[in-house]
PDB file of C-alpha atoms in Angstrom:
ATOM      1  CA  MET V1216     -20.689  -4.873   9.270  1.00 50.00           C
ATOM      2  CA  GLY V1217     -18.999  -2.261  11.327  1.00 57.00           C
ATOM      3  CA  ALA V1218     -16.460   0.428  10.415  1.00 65.00           C
ATOM      4  CA  ILE V1219     -12.883  -0.603   9.862  1.00 73.00           C
ATOM      5  CA  GLY V1220      -9.974   0.664  11.825  1.00 82.00           C
ATOM      6  CA  PRO V1221      -7.271   2.954  10.535  1.00 88.00           C
ATOM      7  CA  TYR V1222      -4.613   0.179  10.090  1.00 92.00           C
ATOM      8  CA  HIS V1223      -6.949  -2.021   8.076  1.00 89.00           C
ATOM      9  CA  TYR V1224      -8.046   0.937   6.038  1.00 86.00           C
ATOM     10  CA  LYS V1225      -4.358   1.672   5.147  1.00 91.00           C
ATOM     11  CA  VAL V1226      -3.865  -2.044   4.271  1.00 92.00           C
ATOM     12  CA  TRP V1227      -6.920  -1.803   2.012  1.00 87.00           C
ATOM     13  CA  VAL V1228      -5.685   1.335   0.157  1.00 86.00           C
ATOM     14  CA  ILE V1229      -2.181  -0.011  -0.125  1.00 92.00           C
ATOM     15  CA  GLY V1230      -3.501  -3.314  -1.467  1.00 91.00           C
ATOM     16  CA  GLU V1231      -5.650  -1.431  -4.086  1.00 86.00           C
ATOM     17  CA  VAL V1232      -2.671   0.627  -5.200  1.00 87.00           C
ATOM     18  CA  LEU V1233      -0.382  -2.446  -5.452  1.00 91.00           C
ATOM     19  CA  ASP V1234      -3.082  -4.441  -7.374  1.00 87.00           C
ATOM     20  CA  ARG V1235      -3.315  -1.599  -9.969  1.00 82.00           C
ATOM     21  CA  TYR V1236       0.537  -1.353 -10.085  1.00 85.00           C
ATOM     22  CA  GLU V1237       1.074  -5.032 -10.740  1.00 86.00           C
ATOM     23  CA  ASN V1238      -1.667  -5.089 -13.444  1.00 81.00           C
ATOM     24  CA  CYS V1239       0.108  -2.234 -15.132  1.00 77.00           C
ATOM     25  CA  LYS V1240       3.593  -3.748 -14.693  1.00 75.00           C
ATOM     26  CA  ASN V1241       2.386  -7.090 -15.997  1.00 71.00           C
ATOM     27  CA  GLY V1242       1.319  -5.679 -19.343  1.00 63.00           C
ATOM     28  CA  ALA V1243      -2.219  -4.733 -18.847  1.00 56.00           C
ATOM     29  CA  ARG V1244      -1.208  -1.187 -19.447  1.00 56.00           C
ATOM     30  CA  LYS V1245       1.870   0.715 -20.337  1.00 56.00           C
ATOM     31  CA  PRO V1246       4.636   0.429 -17.699  1.00 51.00           C
ATOM     32  CA  LYS V1247       4.753   4.126 -17.184  1.00 56.00           C
ATOM     33  CA  GLY V1248       1.001   4.619 -17.355  1.00 58.00           C
ATOM     34  CA  LYS V1249      -1.449   6.157 -14.933  1.00 59.00           C
ATOM     35  CA  LEU V1250      -3.101   3.998 -12.313  1.00 57.00           C
ATOM     36  CA  PHE V1251      -6.578   4.884 -11.443  1.00 57.00           C
ATOM     37  CA  VAL V1252      -7.240   3.626  -7.965  1.00 60.00           C
ATOM     38  CA  ARG V1253     -10.747   3.787  -6.727  1.00 56.00           C
ATOM     39  CA  ALA V1254     -12.918   1.792  -4.374  1.00 53.00           C
ATOM     40  CA  ASN V1255     -15.276  -0.853  -5.760  1.00 52.00           C
ATOM     41  CA  THR V1256     -18.592   0.416  -4.749  1.00 46.00           C
ATOM     42  CA  GLU V1257     -19.630  -2.938  -3.220  1.00 48.00           C
ATOM     43  CA  GLU V1258     -16.545  -3.071  -1.144  1.00 49.00           C
ATOM     44  CA  LYS V1259     -17.023   0.538  -0.150  1.00 46.00           C
ATOM     45  CA  LEU V1260     -20.560  -0.145   1.185  1.00 42.00           C
ATOM     46  CA  ASN V1261     -19.522  -3.341   2.900  1.00 46.00           C
ATOM     47  CA  ARG V1262     -16.479  -1.873   4.653  1.00 49.00           C
ATOM     48  CA  ASN V1263     -18.172   1.255   5.647  1.00 48.00           C
ATOM     49  CA  ALA V1264     -15.093   3.414   4.995  1.00 50.00           C
ATOM     50  CA  TYR V1265     -14.420   6.447   2.975  1.00 54.00           C
ATOM     51  CA  PHE V1266     -12.229   5.981  -0.044  1.00 57.00           C
ATOM     52  CA  GLU V1267     -10.910   8.785  -2.233  1.00 63.00           C
ATOM     53  CA  SER V1268      -9.939   7.961  -5.729  1.00 67.00           C
ATOM     54  CA  ILE V1269      -6.244   8.453  -6.546  1.00 70.00           C
ATOM     55  CA  VAL V1270      -4.525   8.954  -9.826  1.00 74.00           C
ATOM     56  CA  ILE V1271      -0.944   7.769  -9.602  1.00 78.00           C
ATOM     57  CA  TYR V1272       1.774   6.906 -12.079  1.00 80.00           C
ATOM     58  CA  ALA V1273       3.381   3.464 -12.010  1.00 80.00           C
ATOM     59  CA  VAL V1274       6.827   4.917 -11.870  1.00 83.00           C
ATOM     60  CA  ASP V1275       5.884   6.970  -8.843  1.00 87.00           C
ATOM     61  CA  VAL V1276       4.697   3.772  -7.013  1.00 89.00           C
ATOM     62  CA  GLU V1277       8.057   2.299  -7.835  1.00 90.00           C
ATOM     63  CA  SER V1278       9.889   5.269  -6.428  1.00 91.00           C
ATOM     64  CA  MET V1279       7.848   5.411  -3.320  1.00 93.00           C
ATOM     65  CA  ILE V1280       8.680   1.729  -2.536  1.00 95.00           C
ATOM     66  CA  GLU V1281      12.366   2.402  -3.256  1.00 94.00           C
ATOM     67  CA  ARG V1282      12.438   5.396  -0.880  1.00 94.00           C
ATOM     68  CA  LEU V1283      11.413   3.077   2.069  1.00 96.00           C
ATOM     69  CA  GLU V1284      14.399   1.587   3.898  1.00 96.00           C
ATOM     70  CA  TYR V1285      15.034  -2.034   4.061  1.00 95.00           C
ATOM     71  CA  PRO V1286      13.184  -4.298   5.182  1.00 94.00           C
ATOM     72  CA  LEU V1287      10.213  -1.979   5.026  1.00 96.00           C
ATOM     73  CA  ASN V1288      10.311  -1.831   1.208  1.00 96.00           C
ATOM     74  CA  GLU V1289      10.316  -5.598   1.026  1.00 96.00           C
ATOM     75  CA  VAL V1290       7.213  -5.619   3.286  1.00 97.00           C
ATOM     76  CA  ILE V1291       5.374  -3.678   0.781  1.00 96.00           C
ATOM     77  CA  ARG V1292       6.838  -5.162  -2.332  1.00 95.00           C
ATOM     78  CA  LYS V1293       6.143  -8.836  -1.250  1.00 95.00           C
ATOM     79  CA  ARG V1294       2.867  -7.884   0.533  1.00 95.00           C
ATOM     80  CA  TYR V1295       3.895  -9.327   3.987  1.00 96.00           C
ATOM     81  CA  PHE V1296       1.240  -7.069   5.469  1.00 95.00           C
ATOM     82  CA  GLU V1297      -1.610  -9.093   3.923  1.00 93.00           C
ATOM     83  CA  GLY V1298      -0.266 -12.514   5.070  1.00 90.00           C
ATOM     84  CA  ASP V1299       0.725 -14.297   8.245  1.00 92.00           C
ATOM     85  CA  VAL V1300       3.305 -12.564  10.350  1.00 94.00           C
ATOM     86  CA  ARG V1301       5.129 -15.933  10.703  1.00 95.00           C
ATOM     87  CA  THR V1302       6.069 -15.937   6.973  1.00 95.00           C
ATOM     88  CA  PHE V1303       7.754 -12.613   7.449  1.00 95.00           C
ATOM     89  CA  MET V1304       9.495 -13.839  10.564  1.00 96.00           C
ATOM     90  CA  GLU V1305      10.810 -16.873   8.734  1.00 95.00           C
ATOM     91  CA  ASP V1306      11.898 -15.107   5.581  1.00 95.00           C
ATOM     92  CA  PHE V1307      13.837 -12.430   7.526  1.00 95.00           C
ATOM     93  CA  GLY V1308      15.056 -14.546  10.466  1.00 95.00           C
ATOM     94  CA  ILE V1309      13.178 -12.466  13.026  1.00 95.00           C
ATOM     95  CA  GLY V1310      12.693 -14.432  16.347  1.00 95.00           C
ATOM     96  CA  SER V1311      10.144 -12.108  17.953  1.00 96.00           C
ATOM     97  CA  ARG V1312       6.542 -11.940  16.714  1.00 96.00           C
ATOM     98  CA  ARG V1313       6.172  -8.425  18.335  1.00 96.00           C
ATOM     99  CA  GLU V1314       9.280  -7.234  16.365  1.00 97.00           C
ATOM    100  CA  ALA V1315       7.960  -8.606  13.080  1.00 97.00           C
ATOM    101  CA  ARG V1316       4.551  -7.022  13.619  1.00 96.00           C
ATOM    102  CA  ARG V1317       6.073  -3.716  14.517  1.00 97.00           C
ATOM    103  CA  LEU V1318       8.109  -3.693  11.260  1.00 97.00           C
ATOM    104  CA  ILE V1319       5.034  -4.524   9.236  1.00 97.00           C
ATOM    105  CA  VAL V1320       2.854  -1.875  10.804  1.00 97.00           C
ATOM    106  CA  ARG V1321       5.759   0.747  10.328  1.00 97.00           C
ATOM    107  CA  ALA V1322       6.054  -0.246   6.717  1.00 97.00           C
ATOM    108  CA  VAL V1323       2.294   0.225   6.145  1.00 97.00           C
ATOM    109  CA  ASN V1324       2.195   3.485   7.942  1.00 97.00           C
ATOM    110  CA  LYS V1325       5.232   4.947   6.067  1.00 97.00           C
ATOM    111  CA  PHE V1326       3.941   3.759   2.652  1.00 96.00           C
ATOM    112  CA  PHE V1327       0.479   5.080   3.209  1.00 94.00           C
ATOM    113  CA  SER V1328       1.962   8.435   4.282  1.00 93.00           C
ATOM    114  CA  GLU V1329       3.994   8.463   0.941  1.00 93.00           C
ATOM    115  CA  ILE V1330       0.696   7.842  -0.951  1.00 90.00           C
ATOM    116  CA  GLU V1331      -1.044  10.588   1.049  1.00 89.00           C
ATOM    117  CA  ARG V1332       1.747  12.959   0.309  1.00 89.00           C
ATOM    118  CA  TYR V1333       1.633  12.107  -3.371  1.00 87.00           C
ATOM    119  CA  ARG V1334      -2.147  12.431  -3.553  1.00 81.00           C
ATOM    120  CA  LYS V1335      -2.059  15.957  -1.776  1.00 82.00           C
ATOM    121  CA  ARG V1336       0.741  17.161  -4.056  1.00 82.00           C
ATOM    122  CA  SER V1337      -0.926  16.012  -7.276  1.00 74.00           C
ATOM    123  CA  ARG V1338      -4.320  17.529  -6.200  1.00 68.00           C
ATOM    124  CA  LYS V1339      -2.655  20.930  -5.653  1.00 64.00           C
ATOM    125  CA  SER V1340      -0.998  20.793  -9.137  1.00 60.00           C
ATOM    126  CA  ALA V1341      -4.224  19.799 -10.864  1.00 52.00           C
TER     127      ALA V1341
END
C-alpha cells in the first residue's frame, strides 16, 4: 500500500483524537482526563505514515472545537469529514458540492492546525 496524502493523514489524526475524546466523554475515563493518542502499529505499517503520539486533555479538545467558527465546528463535532459530502450538503442546505467540500477541507485543516499548535506548546512545557 502506498503512502497517504496530507489531507488523509489529517483526517486520520483527527479521527484518532475524536475517538479517544468520545471514549473519555462516554465514561471510559474521567471527563477531564488525559487522552493518549497514538497510532495502532498495524495501521501505522499499513498506511505508511509517520504518527507522533500526542497527550491531550479532553477539555482542551472541547475548547479547540469551540474555537472553530460555525459550521466548521459542526464538521468536526459530527464527523462530516469521514462521511459522504452529500450528507453535509443536506444537513446544512448547501447546494454546491464544491462549496461543501471546501468547508469540510477547511474544517479539517483548521482543527489539525489547532492540534499541532497544542502538541508543540505541550512539548515545550514538558
